[in-house]
Coordinates of C-alpha atoms in Angstrom, one line a residue:
X122 CA 0.0 0.0 0.0
X123 CA 3.0 2.3 0.1
X124 CA 3.4 2.9 -3.7
X125 CA 1.2 5.6 -5.1
X126 CA -0.1 6.8 -1.6
X127 CA 0.3 10.5 -0.8
X128 CA -0.1 11.8 2.7
X129 CA -1.2 15.4 3.1
X130 CA -3.4 17.7 5.1
X131 CA -6.9 18.2 3.8
X132 CA -8.4 21.3 2.4
X133 CA -12.1 22.4 2.0
X134 CA -12.1 21.1 -1.6
X135 CA -11.5 17.6 -0.1
X136 CA -14.8 17.7 1.8
X137 CA -16.8 15.5 -0.6
X138 CA -14.2 12.8 -0.6
X139 CA -14.0 13.0 3.2
X140 CA -17.8 12.7 3.6
X141 CA -17.9 9.8 1.2
X142 CA -15.3 7.9 3.2
X143 CA -17.1 8.8 6.4
X144 CA -20.3 7.4 5.0
X145 CA -18.5 4.1 4.2
X146 CA -17.1 3.6 7.7
X147 CA -19.4 5.4 10.1
X148 CA -23.2 5.1 10.6
X149 CA -23.3 8.7 11.9
X150 CA -21.3 10.3 9.1
X151 CA -20.7 14.0 8.9
X152 CA -21.9 15.8 5.7
X153 CA -19.7 17.4 3.0
X154 CA -21.1 20.8 4.1
X155 CA -19.9 20.3 7.6
X156 CA -16.5 19.3 6.5
X157 CA -16.2 22.4 4.2
X158 CA -16.9 24.5 7.3
X159 CA -14.5 22.7 9.5
X160 CA -11.7 22.4 7.1
X161 CA -11.7 26.2 6.7
X162 CA -11.0 26.6 10.5
X163 CA -7.6 26.9 12.0
X164 CA -8.7 24.8 15.0
X165 CA -9.6 21.8 12.9
X166 CA -6.9 19.6 11.4
X167 CA -7.3 16.7 9.1
X168 CA -4.9 14.6 7.1
X169 CA -5.6 12.0 4.4
X170 CA -4.0 9.2 2.5
X171 CA -4.7 9.5 -1.2
X172 CA -4.1 6.8 -3.8
X173 CA -4.2 6.8 -7.6
X174 CA -0.8 8.1 -8.6
X175 CA 2.3 9.9 -7.5
X176 CA 0.5 13.1 -6.9
X177 CA -2.5 13.7 -4.7
X178 CA -4.6 14.9 -7.6
X179 CA -8.2 16.1 -7.2
X180 CA -9.4 12.8 -8.7
X181 CA -7.2 10.6 -6.4
X182 CA -9.2 8.4 -4.1
X183 CA -9.1 9.1 -0.4
X184 CA -8.1 5.9 1.3
X185 CA -7.9 7.0 4.9
X186 CA -8.1 10.1 7.1
X187 CA -7.5 11.4 10.6
X188 CA -9.2 14.5 12.1
X189 CA -8.8 16.5 15.2
X190 CA -9.6 19.7 17.0
X191 CA -6.5 21.6 18.0
X192 CA -6.7 24.0 21.0
X193 CA -3.9 25.4 23.1
X194 CA -1.2 23.0 22.0
X195 CA -3.4 19.9 22.4
X196 CA -5.2 17.7 19.9
X197 CA -8.6 16.0 20.5
X198 CA -8.6 13.3 17.8
X199 CA -12.2 13.0 16.5
X200 CA -11.9 10.2 13.9
X201 CA -9.4 7.8 12.3
X202 CA -10.8 5.9 9.4
X203 CA -9.4 3.6 6.7
X204 CA -11.4 2.4 3.7
X205 CA -12.8 -1.1 4.6
X206 CA -11.0 -2.9 1.8
X207 CA -7.6 -1.5 2.7
X208 CA -7.6 -2.2 6.5
X209 CA -4.8 -4.3 7.9
X210 CA -2.1 -3.0 5.5
X211 CA -0.5 -0.5 7.8
X212 CA -2.0 2.6 6.1
X213 CA -3.8 3.8 9.3
X214 CA -0.5 3.6 11.2
X215 CA 1.4 5.4 8.6
X216 CA -1.2 8.2 8.3
X217 CA -1.6 8.6 12.0
X218 CA 2.2 8.8 12.6
X219 CA 2.4 11.4 9.8
X220 CA -0.4 13.4 11.4
X221 CA 1.1 13.3 14.9
X222 CA 4.6 14.2 13.7
X223 CA 3.3 17.2 11.7
X224 CA 1.2 18.3 14.6
X225 CA 4.1 18.1 17.0
X226 CA 6.1 20.3 14.5
X227 CA 3.3 22.8 14.8
X228 CA 3.7 23.0 18.6
X229 CA 1.2 20.2 19.7
X230 CA 2.4 18.8 23.0
X231 CA -0.3 16.2 23.6
X232 CA -3.1 14.3 21.8
X233 CA -6.1 12.6 23.4
X234 CA -8.9 10.4 22.0
X235 CA -11.6 8.0 23.1
X236 CA -11.9 4.5 21.7
X237 CA -14.4 1.8 22.3
X238 CA -13.2 -0.7 24.8
X239 CA -14.0 -3.6 22.5
X240 CA -12.3 -2.2 19.3
X241 CA -9.2 -4.4 19.3
X242 CA -8.0 -3.2 15.9
X243 CA -8.1 0.4 17.0
X244 CA -6.3 -0.4 20.3
X245 CA -3.5 -2.0 18.3
X246 CA -3.3 0.9 15.9
X247 CA -3.0 3.4 18.8
X248 CA -0.5 1.3 20.6
X249 CA 1.7 1.1 17.5
X250 CA 1.6 5.0 17.4
X251 CA 2.6 5.4 21.0
X252 CA -0.8 6.0 22.8
X253 CA -1.2 5.0 26.3
X254 CA -4.5 4.6 28.4
X255 CA -5.1 7.3 31.0
X256 CA -8.7 6.8 31.8
X257 CA -12.1 5.3 31.1
X258 CA -15.5 6.9 30.4
X259 CA -18.2 4.5 31.7
X260 CA -21.1 3.8 29.3
X261 CA -19.8 6.5 26.9
X262 CA -21.3 5.1 23.7
X263 CA -25.1 5.6 23.7
X264 CA -25.7 3.0 21.0
X265 CA -24.3 0.1 23.0
X266 CA -23.6 1.5 26.5
X267 CA -19.9 0.4 25.9
X268 CA -17.2 2.1 27.9
X269 CA -14.6 4.3 26.2
X270 CA -10.9 4.2 27.0
X271 CA -9.2 7.6 27.0
X272 CA -5.8 7.4 25.4
X273 CA -3.0 9.9 25.3
X274 CA 0.0 10.6 23.1
X275 CA 2.9 12.8 23.6
X276 CA 5.7 13.7 21.1
X277 CA 8.3 11.9 23.2
X278 CA 6.5 8.7 22.4
X279 CA 7.9 8.9 18.8
X280 CA 11.4 8.1 17.8
X281 CA 13.2 10.4 15.4
X282 CA 12.2 8.1 12.5
X283 CA 8.6 8.7 13.3
X284 CA 7.8 5.3 14.6
X285 CA 6.3 4.7 18.1
X286 CA 8.5 4.1 21.0
X287 CA 10.6 6.0 23.5
X288 CA 12.4 8.9 21.9
X289 CA 15.6 8.2 23.8
X290 CA 15.9 4.5 23.0

């Protein structure tokens, strides 16, 4: 999945592709109009993995994305999504590490997110990217009553090569 994939931050003109991928992977998908509004705000960051050639052309397919709100040097990661047919190939890890590295370069000192307790694939992804559990929100998800684990990432969790692990090791 490495060849032909371009990682870059998203712009308002990517909103339709973003909404399309959201609709594929989430039951409560956000609309293209909402993404246009959010992508135009300084506090909202989103990055995507595009396929279909060496350049992230307008017609390239959005394979994965990560989105977050950025406030006072902290990210609250809202969603991480990978196209269903492309899961398990390392694309989510590659994109999330890119996103976190770039955010740290912009002064972000911490990222947090909530993840369903039973989502083993997401737990593995976040562990590969250096996230650690810092709490639990009981019965957080209204559709199932499932708990959410609160995870945290700090820049020192990444090595200089961008992979997860202790920076000093």
